[in-house]
Short mmCIF file of C-alpha atoms in Angstrom, two decimals:
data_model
loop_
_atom_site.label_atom_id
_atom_site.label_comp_id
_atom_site.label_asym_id
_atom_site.label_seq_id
_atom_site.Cartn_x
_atom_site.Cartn_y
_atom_site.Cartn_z
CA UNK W 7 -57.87 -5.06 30.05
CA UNK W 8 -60.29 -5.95 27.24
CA UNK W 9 -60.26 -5.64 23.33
CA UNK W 10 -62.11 -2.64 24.05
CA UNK W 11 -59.81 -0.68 26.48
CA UNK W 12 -56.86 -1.07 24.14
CA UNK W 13 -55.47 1.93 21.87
CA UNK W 14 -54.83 1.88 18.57
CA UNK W 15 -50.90 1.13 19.17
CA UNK W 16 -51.80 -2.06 20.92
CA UNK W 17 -54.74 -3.23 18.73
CA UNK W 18 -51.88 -2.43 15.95
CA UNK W 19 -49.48 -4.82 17.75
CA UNK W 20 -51.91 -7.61 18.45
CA UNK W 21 -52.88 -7.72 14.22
CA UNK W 22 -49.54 -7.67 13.63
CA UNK W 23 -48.54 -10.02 16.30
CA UNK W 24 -51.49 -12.49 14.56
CA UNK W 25 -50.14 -11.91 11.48
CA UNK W 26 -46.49 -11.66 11.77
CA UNK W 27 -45.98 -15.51 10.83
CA UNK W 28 -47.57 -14.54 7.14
CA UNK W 29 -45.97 -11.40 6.39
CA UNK W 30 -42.44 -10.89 5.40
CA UNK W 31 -40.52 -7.68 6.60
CA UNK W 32 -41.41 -5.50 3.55
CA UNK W 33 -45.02 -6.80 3.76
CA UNK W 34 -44.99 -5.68 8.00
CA UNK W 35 -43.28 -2.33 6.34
CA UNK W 36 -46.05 -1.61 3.49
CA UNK W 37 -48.89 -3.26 5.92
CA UNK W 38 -47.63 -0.61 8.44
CA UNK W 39 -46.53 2.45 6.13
CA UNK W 40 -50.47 1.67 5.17
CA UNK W 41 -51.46 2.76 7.93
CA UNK W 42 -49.90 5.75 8.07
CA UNK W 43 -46.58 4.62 10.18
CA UNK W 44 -43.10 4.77 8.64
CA UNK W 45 -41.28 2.58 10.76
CA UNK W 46 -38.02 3.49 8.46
CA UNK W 47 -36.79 6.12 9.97
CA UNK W 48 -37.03 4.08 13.46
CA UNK W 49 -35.18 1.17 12.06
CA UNK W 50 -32.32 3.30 10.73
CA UNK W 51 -31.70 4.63 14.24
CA UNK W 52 -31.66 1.22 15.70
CA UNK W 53 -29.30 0.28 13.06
CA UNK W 54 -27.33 3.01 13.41
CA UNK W 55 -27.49 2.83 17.69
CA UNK W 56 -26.28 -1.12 16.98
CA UNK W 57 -23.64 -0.10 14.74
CA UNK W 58 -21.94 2.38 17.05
CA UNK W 59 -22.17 0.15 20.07
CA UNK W 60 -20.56 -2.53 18.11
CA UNK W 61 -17.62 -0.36 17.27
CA UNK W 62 -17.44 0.86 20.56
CA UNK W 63 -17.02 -2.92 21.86
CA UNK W 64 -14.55 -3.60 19.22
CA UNK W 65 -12.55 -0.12 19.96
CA UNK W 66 -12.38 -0.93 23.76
CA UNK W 67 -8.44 -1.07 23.49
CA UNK W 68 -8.58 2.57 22.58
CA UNK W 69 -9.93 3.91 26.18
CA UNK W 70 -7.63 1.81 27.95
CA UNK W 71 -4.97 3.57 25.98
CA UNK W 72 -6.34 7.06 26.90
CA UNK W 73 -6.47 5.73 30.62
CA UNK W 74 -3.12 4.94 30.24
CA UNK W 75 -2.17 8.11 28.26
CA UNK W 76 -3.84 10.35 31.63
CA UNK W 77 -2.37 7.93 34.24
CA UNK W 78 0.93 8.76 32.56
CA UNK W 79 0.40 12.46 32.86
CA UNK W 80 -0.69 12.60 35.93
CA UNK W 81 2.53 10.98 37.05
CA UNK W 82 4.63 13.23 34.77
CA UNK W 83 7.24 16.03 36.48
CA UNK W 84 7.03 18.96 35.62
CA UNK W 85 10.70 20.02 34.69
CA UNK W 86 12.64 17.73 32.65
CA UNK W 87 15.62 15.65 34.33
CA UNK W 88 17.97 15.74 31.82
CA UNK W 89 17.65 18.85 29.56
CA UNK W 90 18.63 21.56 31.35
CA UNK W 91 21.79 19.02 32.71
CA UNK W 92 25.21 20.16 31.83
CA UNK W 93 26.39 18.58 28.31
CA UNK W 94 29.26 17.12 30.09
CA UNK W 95 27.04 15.34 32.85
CA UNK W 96 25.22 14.27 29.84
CA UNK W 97 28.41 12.55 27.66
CA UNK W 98 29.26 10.87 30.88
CA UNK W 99 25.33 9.91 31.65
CA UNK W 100 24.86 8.28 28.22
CA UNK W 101 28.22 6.66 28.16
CA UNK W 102 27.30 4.88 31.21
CA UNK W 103 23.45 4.23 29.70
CA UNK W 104 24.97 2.59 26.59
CA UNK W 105 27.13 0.40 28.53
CA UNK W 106 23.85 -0.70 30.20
CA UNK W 107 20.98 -1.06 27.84
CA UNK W 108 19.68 -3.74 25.93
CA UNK W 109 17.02 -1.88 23.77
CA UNK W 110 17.42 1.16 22.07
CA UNK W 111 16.86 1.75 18.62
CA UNK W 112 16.48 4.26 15.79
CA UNK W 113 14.77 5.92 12.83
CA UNK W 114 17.12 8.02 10.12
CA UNK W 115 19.97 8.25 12.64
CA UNK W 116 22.75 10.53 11.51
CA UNK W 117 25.14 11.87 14.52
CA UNK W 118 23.22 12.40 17.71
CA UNK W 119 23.40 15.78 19.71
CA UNK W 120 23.45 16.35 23.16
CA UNK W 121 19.64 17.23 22.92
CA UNK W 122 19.41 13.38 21.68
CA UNK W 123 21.29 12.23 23.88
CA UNK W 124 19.20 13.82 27.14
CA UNK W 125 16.00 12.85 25.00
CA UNK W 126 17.30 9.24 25.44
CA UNK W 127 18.44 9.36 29.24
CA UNK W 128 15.04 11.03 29.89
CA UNK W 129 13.07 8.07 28.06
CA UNK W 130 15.41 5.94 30.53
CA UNK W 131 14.70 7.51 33.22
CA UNK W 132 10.56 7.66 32.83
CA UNK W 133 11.07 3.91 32.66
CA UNK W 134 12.62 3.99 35.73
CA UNK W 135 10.03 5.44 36.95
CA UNK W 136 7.27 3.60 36.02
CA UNK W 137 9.00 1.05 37.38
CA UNK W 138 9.14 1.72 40.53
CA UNK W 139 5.44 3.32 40.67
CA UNK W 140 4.40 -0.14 39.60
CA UNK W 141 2.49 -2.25 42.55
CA UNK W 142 4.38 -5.00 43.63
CA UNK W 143 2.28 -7.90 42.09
CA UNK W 144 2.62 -6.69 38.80
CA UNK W 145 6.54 -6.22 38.38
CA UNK D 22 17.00 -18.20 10.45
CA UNK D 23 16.40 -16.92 6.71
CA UNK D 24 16.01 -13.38 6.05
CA UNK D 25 12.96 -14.29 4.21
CA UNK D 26 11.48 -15.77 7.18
CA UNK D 27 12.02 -12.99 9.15
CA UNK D 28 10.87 -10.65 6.72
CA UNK D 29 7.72 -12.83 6.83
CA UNK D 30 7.73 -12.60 10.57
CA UNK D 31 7.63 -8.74 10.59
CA UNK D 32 4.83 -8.30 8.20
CA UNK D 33 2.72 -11.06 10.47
CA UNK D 34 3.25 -9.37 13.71
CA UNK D 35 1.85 -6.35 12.12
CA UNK D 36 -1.16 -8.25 10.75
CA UNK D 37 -1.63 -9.83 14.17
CA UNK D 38 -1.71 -6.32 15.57
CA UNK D 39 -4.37 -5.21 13.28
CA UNK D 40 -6.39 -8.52 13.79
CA UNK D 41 -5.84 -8.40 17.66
CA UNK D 42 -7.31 -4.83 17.95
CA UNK D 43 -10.67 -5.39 15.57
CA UNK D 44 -9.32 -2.60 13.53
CA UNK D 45 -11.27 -2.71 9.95
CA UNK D 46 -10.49 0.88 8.62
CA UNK D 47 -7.84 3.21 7.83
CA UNK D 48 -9.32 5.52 10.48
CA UNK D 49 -8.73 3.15 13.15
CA UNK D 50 -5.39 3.20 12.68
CA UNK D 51 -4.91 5.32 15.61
CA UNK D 52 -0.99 4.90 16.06
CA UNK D 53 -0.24 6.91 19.38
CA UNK D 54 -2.91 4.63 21.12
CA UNK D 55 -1.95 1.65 19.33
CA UNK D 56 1.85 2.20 20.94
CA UNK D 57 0.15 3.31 24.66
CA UNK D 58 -2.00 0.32 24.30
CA UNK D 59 1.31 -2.15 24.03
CA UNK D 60 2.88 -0.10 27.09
CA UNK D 61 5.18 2.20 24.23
CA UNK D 62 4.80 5.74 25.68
CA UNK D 63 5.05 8.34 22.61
CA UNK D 64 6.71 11.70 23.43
CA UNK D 65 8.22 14.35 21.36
CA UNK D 66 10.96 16.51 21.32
CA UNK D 67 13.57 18.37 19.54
CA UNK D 68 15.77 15.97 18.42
CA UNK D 69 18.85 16.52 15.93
CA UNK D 70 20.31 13.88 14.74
CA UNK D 71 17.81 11.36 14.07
CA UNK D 72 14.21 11.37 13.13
CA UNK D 73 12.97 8.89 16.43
CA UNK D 74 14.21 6.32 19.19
CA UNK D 75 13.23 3.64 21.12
CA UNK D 76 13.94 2.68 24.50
CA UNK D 77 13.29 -0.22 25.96
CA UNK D 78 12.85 -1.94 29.93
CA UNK D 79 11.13 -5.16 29.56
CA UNK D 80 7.71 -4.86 28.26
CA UNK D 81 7.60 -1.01 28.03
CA UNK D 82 9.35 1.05 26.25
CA UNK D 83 9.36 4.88 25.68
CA UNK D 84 9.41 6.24 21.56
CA UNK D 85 10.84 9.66 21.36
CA UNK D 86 9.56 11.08 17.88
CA UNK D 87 11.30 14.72 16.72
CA UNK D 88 8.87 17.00 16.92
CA UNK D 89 10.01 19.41 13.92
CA UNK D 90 8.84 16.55 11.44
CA UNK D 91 6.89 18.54 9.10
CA UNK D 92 3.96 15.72 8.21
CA UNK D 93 1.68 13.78 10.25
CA UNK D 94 2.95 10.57 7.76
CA UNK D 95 5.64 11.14 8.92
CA UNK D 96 5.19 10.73 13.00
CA UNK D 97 2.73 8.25 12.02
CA UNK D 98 5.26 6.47 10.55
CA UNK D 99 8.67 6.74 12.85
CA UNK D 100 5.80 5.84 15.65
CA UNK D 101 4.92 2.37 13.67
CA UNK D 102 8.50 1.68 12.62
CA UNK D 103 10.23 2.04 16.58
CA UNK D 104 6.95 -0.07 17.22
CA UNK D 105 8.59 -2.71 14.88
CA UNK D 106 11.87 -3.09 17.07
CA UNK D 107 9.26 -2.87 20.12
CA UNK D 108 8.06 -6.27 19.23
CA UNK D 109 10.58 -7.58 16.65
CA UNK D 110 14.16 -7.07 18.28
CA UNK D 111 13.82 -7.18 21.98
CA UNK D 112 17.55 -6.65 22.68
CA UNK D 113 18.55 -4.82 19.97
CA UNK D 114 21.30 -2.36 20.73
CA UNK D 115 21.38 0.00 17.20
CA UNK D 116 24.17 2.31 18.07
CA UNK D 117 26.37 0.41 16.84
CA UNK D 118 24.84 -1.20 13.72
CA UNK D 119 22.86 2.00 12.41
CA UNK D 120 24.19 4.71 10.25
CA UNK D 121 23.02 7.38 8.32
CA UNK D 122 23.19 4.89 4.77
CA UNK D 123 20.98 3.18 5.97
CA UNK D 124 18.68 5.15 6.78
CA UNK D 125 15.64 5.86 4.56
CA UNK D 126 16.57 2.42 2.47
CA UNK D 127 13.87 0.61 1.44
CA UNK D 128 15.76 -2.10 -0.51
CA UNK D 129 14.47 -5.78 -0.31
CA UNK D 130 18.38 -6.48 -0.33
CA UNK D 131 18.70 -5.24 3.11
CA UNK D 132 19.01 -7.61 5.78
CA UNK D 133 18.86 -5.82 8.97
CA UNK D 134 16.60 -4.79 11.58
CA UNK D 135 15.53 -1.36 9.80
CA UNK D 136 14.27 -3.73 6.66
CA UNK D 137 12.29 -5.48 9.24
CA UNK D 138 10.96 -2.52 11.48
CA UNK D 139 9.80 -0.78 7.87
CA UNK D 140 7.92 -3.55 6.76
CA UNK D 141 6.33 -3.41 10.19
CA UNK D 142 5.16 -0.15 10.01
CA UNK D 143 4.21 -0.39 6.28
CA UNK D 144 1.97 -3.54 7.21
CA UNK D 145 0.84 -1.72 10.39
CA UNK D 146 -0.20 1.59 9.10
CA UNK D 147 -1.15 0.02 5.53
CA UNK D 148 -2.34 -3.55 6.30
CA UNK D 149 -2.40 -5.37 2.60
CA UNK D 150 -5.99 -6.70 3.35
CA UNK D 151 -6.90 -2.72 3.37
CA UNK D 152 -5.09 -1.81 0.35
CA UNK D 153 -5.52 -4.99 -1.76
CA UNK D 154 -9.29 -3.95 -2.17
CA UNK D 155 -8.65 -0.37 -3.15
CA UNK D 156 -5.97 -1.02 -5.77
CA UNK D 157 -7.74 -3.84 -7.81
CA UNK D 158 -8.06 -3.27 -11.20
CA UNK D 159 -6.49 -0.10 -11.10
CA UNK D 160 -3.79 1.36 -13.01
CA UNK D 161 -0.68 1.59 -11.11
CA UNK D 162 0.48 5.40 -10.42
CA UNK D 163 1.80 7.90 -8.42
CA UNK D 164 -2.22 9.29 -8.29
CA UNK D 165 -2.75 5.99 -6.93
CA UNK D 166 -0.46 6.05 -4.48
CA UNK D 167 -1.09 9.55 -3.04
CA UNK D 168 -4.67 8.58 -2.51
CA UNK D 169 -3.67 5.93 -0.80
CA UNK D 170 -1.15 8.14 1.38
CA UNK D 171 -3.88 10.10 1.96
CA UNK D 172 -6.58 7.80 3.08
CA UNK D 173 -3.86 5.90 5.17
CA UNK D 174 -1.74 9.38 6.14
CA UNK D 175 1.22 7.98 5.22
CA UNK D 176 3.98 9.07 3.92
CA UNK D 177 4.07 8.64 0.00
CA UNK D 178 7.55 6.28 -0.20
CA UNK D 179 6.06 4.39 2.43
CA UNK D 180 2.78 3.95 0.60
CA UNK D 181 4.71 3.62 -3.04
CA UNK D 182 6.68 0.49 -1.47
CA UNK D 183 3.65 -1.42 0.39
CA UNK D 184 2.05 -0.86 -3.15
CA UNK D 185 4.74 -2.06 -4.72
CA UNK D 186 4.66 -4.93 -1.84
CA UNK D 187 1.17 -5.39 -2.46
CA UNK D 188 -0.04 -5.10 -5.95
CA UNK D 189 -0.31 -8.00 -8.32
CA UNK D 190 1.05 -6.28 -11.32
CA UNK D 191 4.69 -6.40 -12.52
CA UNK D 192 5.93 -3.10 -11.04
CA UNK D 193 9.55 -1.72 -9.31
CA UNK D 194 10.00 1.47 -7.05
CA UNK D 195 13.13 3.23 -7.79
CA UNK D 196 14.72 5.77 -5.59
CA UNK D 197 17.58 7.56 -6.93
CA UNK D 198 19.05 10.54 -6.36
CA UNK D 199 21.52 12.77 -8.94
CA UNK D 200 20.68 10.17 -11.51
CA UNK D 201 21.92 6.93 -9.60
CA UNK D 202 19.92 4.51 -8.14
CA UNK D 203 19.99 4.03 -4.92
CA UNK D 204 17.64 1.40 -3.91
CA UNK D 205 14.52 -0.54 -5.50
CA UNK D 206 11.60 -2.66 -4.29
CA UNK D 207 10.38 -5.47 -7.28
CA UNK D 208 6.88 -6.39 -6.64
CA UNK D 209 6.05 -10.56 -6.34
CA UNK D 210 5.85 -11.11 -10.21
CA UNK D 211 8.03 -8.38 -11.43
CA UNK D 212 9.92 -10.94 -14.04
CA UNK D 213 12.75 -8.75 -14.95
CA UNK D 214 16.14 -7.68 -14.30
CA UNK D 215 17.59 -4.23 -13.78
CA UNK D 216 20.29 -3.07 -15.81
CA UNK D 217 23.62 -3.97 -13.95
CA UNK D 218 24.90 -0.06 -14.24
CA UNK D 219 22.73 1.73 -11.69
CA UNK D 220 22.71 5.15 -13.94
CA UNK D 221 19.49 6.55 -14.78
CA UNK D 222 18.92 7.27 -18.48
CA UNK D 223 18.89 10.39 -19.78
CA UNK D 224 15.67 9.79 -22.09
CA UNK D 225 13.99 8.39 -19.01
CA UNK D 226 11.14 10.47 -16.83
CA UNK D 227 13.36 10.36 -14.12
CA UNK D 228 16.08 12.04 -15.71
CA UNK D 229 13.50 14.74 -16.59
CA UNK D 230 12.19 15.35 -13.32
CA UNK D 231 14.11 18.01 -11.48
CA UNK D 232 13.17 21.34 -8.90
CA UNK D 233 11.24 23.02 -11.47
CA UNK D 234 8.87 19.67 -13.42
CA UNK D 235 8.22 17.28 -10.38
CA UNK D 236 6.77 14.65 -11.98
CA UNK D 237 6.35 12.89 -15.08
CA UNK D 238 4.62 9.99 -16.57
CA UNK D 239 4.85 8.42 -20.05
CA UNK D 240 3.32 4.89 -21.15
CA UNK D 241 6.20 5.20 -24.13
CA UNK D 242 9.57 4.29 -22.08
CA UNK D 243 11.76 2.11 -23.96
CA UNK D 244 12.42 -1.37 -22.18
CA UNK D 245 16.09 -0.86 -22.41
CA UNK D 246 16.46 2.38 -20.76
CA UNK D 247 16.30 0.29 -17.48
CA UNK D 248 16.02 -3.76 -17.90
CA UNK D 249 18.15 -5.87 -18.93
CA UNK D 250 17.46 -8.14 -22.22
CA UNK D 251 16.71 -5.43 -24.01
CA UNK D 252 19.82 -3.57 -25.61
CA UNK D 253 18.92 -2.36 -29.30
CA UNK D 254 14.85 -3.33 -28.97
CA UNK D 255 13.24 0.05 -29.50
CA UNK D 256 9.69 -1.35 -29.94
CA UNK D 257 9.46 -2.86 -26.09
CA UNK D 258 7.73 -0.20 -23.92
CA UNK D 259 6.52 -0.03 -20.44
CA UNK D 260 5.27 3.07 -18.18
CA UNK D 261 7.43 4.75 -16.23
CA UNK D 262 6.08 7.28 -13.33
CA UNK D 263 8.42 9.51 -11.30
CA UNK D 264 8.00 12.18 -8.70
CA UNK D 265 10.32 14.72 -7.53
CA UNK D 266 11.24 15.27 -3.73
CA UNK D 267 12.87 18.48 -3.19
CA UNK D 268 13.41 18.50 0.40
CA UNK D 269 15.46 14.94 -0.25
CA UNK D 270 16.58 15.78 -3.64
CA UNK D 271 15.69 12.04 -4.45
CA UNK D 272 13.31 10.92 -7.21
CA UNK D 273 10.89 7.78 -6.83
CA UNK D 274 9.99 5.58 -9.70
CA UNK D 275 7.18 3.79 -10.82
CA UNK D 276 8.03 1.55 -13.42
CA UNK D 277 5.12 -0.72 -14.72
CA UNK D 278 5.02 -3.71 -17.01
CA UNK D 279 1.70 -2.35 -18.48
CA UNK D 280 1.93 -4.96 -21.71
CA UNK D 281 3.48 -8.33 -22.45
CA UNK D 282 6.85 -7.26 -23.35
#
């Protein structure tokens, strides 16, 4: 292709190309803006295209915690194991869960209920469970 | 080892949280998927007798939050705090060291797990970095501080203590409740003593705070209705802020060293 053959964009590229070693940014913006393009608008939305990738990258963690988050409910039964349980069954269930665990702790804990008390042995028992739906090489 | 140490660890586990996960702003402070991330499933559910739990196998854990808390702060923050004794106390076992006293304390005196597991969360949902450049050079106040709460959504004590925590003036947070103290938080230079007897004043903003005027502020406190050194001086003043809590019938107090005293 010759001098000739070439539009206005490329003639436009090849000046500034020539030139680009001379000029300073705001001189390629008013040498440009002077010719009737506003490359501002274009730089903003790289900028801004830049910007959100880069937070994206950063932010990573937070999709692998929705994946997590859906893999969880996927797995999750529907009715609960220890709510609708006798409160007897439940006494003897969490006496036998204290005797066993070795982390379990509070915020603002006054005297726990039976409710509580199956909230706990059902936290247990989705641990259990993930447990055992864990592949071998990983547990 | 020390208490101070461990208080140190607490707050740097926290800060290596926030420095591990790139997070730069409040907004990022996205708790449930911090706790998910770290294998700490979050679930809710009508609890009674306490506000959240943790339970623990190995390197996951399950928090149960109650789910008839009234304010996103607070979630937020029994989310962050169970996340402290996630990677704080590995074998703790609280029913037998926890009880209802100490529950909601937020004195520096304390030397348990809950101590460490607040300043966890505080650091967590609040990092100092991110507050440190939003509180410098201004006035310290309960407007302050609810900005903050806001930014962060936290819940106002928690914010009022990492500011006190975090701020380079000479401030205390009082809570008290029926005019006694019940616990306070000094800030690094605060220089000063409280007065031995834990009763509030009666001339004091606190004392004037009650269901019907929640809070009041006055730059004109006398020095002696609260420190100690100052018995008979009626010319040393300092500002005292405090806010009203219905719900916990407990008042929180800002007291501020605003002038060389």
């Amino acid at each position: 292709m010759t001098n000739d053959e070439q539009g206005p964009m490329e003639n436009l590229l090849d000046g500034l190309d020539q030139q680009s070693d001379a000029l300073s940014s705001e001189d390629l913006k008013a040498e440009l803006q002077a010719r009737g393009i506003d490359i501002e608008p274009f730089l903003q939305q790289m900028d801004e295209i830049i910007t959100a990738h880069d937070k994206r990258e950063r932010l990573a963690w937070m999709q692998v915690a929705d994946e997590k988050k859906e893999s969880l409910r996927v797995a999750e039964t529907p009715e609960s194991q220890w709510g609708d349980r006798k409160p007897e069954e439940i006494f003897a269930a969490f006496a036998v869960f204290l005797k066993a665990t070795r982390g379990l702790a509070f915020r603002n804990r006054g005297d726990l209920s039976v409710e509580d008390m199956a909230a706990i042995l059902e936290a247990d028992e989705r641990l259990k469970r993930g447990e055992q739906s864990k592949p071998a090489d990983e547990s | 080892m020390a208490s101070s140490q461990r208080k140190a660890i607490a707050v740097a586990k926290a800060d290596d949280l926030i420095k591990e996960l790139q997070i730069q702003e409040p907004a990022e402070i996205d708790i449930d998927r911090i706790a998910i991330f770290k294998n700490a499933e979050v679930r809710y559910a009508s609890l009674r007798g306490m506000d959240g739990c943790l339970v623990r196998k190995d390197n996951a854990a399950v928090i149960t939050v109650r789910s008839s808390l009234k304010y996103e702060g607070q979630k937020r923050f029994v989310i962050a705090h169970e996340l402290g004794h996630f990677f704080l106390h590995p074998e703790t076992r609280q029913m037998e060291t926890v009880d209802t006293k100490q529950a909601n304390n937020w004195s520096e005196r304390q030397e348990t797990e809950e101590y460490e597991a607040n300043l966890f969360a505080a650091e967590l949902l609040m990092p100092k970095r991110f507050i440190e450049v939003r509180i410098a050079g201004q006035e310290p106040s309960f407007e302050l501080i609810k900005g903050l709460a806001e930014e962060f959504q936290t819940t106002l004590t928690a914010t009022a203590a990492q500011f006190v925590l975090t701020t380079k003036e000479e401030c205390v947070l009082i809570s008290s409740e029926n005019r006694r103290r019940l616990w306070f938080i000094p800030s690094k230079g605060f220089s000063f003593s409280l007065l031995e007897d834990d009763y509030v004043h009666g001339h004091s903003c606190t004392a004037e705070v009650n269901e019907e005027k929640r809070r009041s502020r006055s730059s004109d406190i006398e020095a002696s209705y609260w420190l100690e050194r100052f018995r008979g001086d009626h010319k040393s003043c300092i500002t005292e802020d405090a806010i009203y809590f219905p719900t916990l019938r407990r008042t929180l107090t800002l007291l501020w060293i605003h002038d060389a005293i």
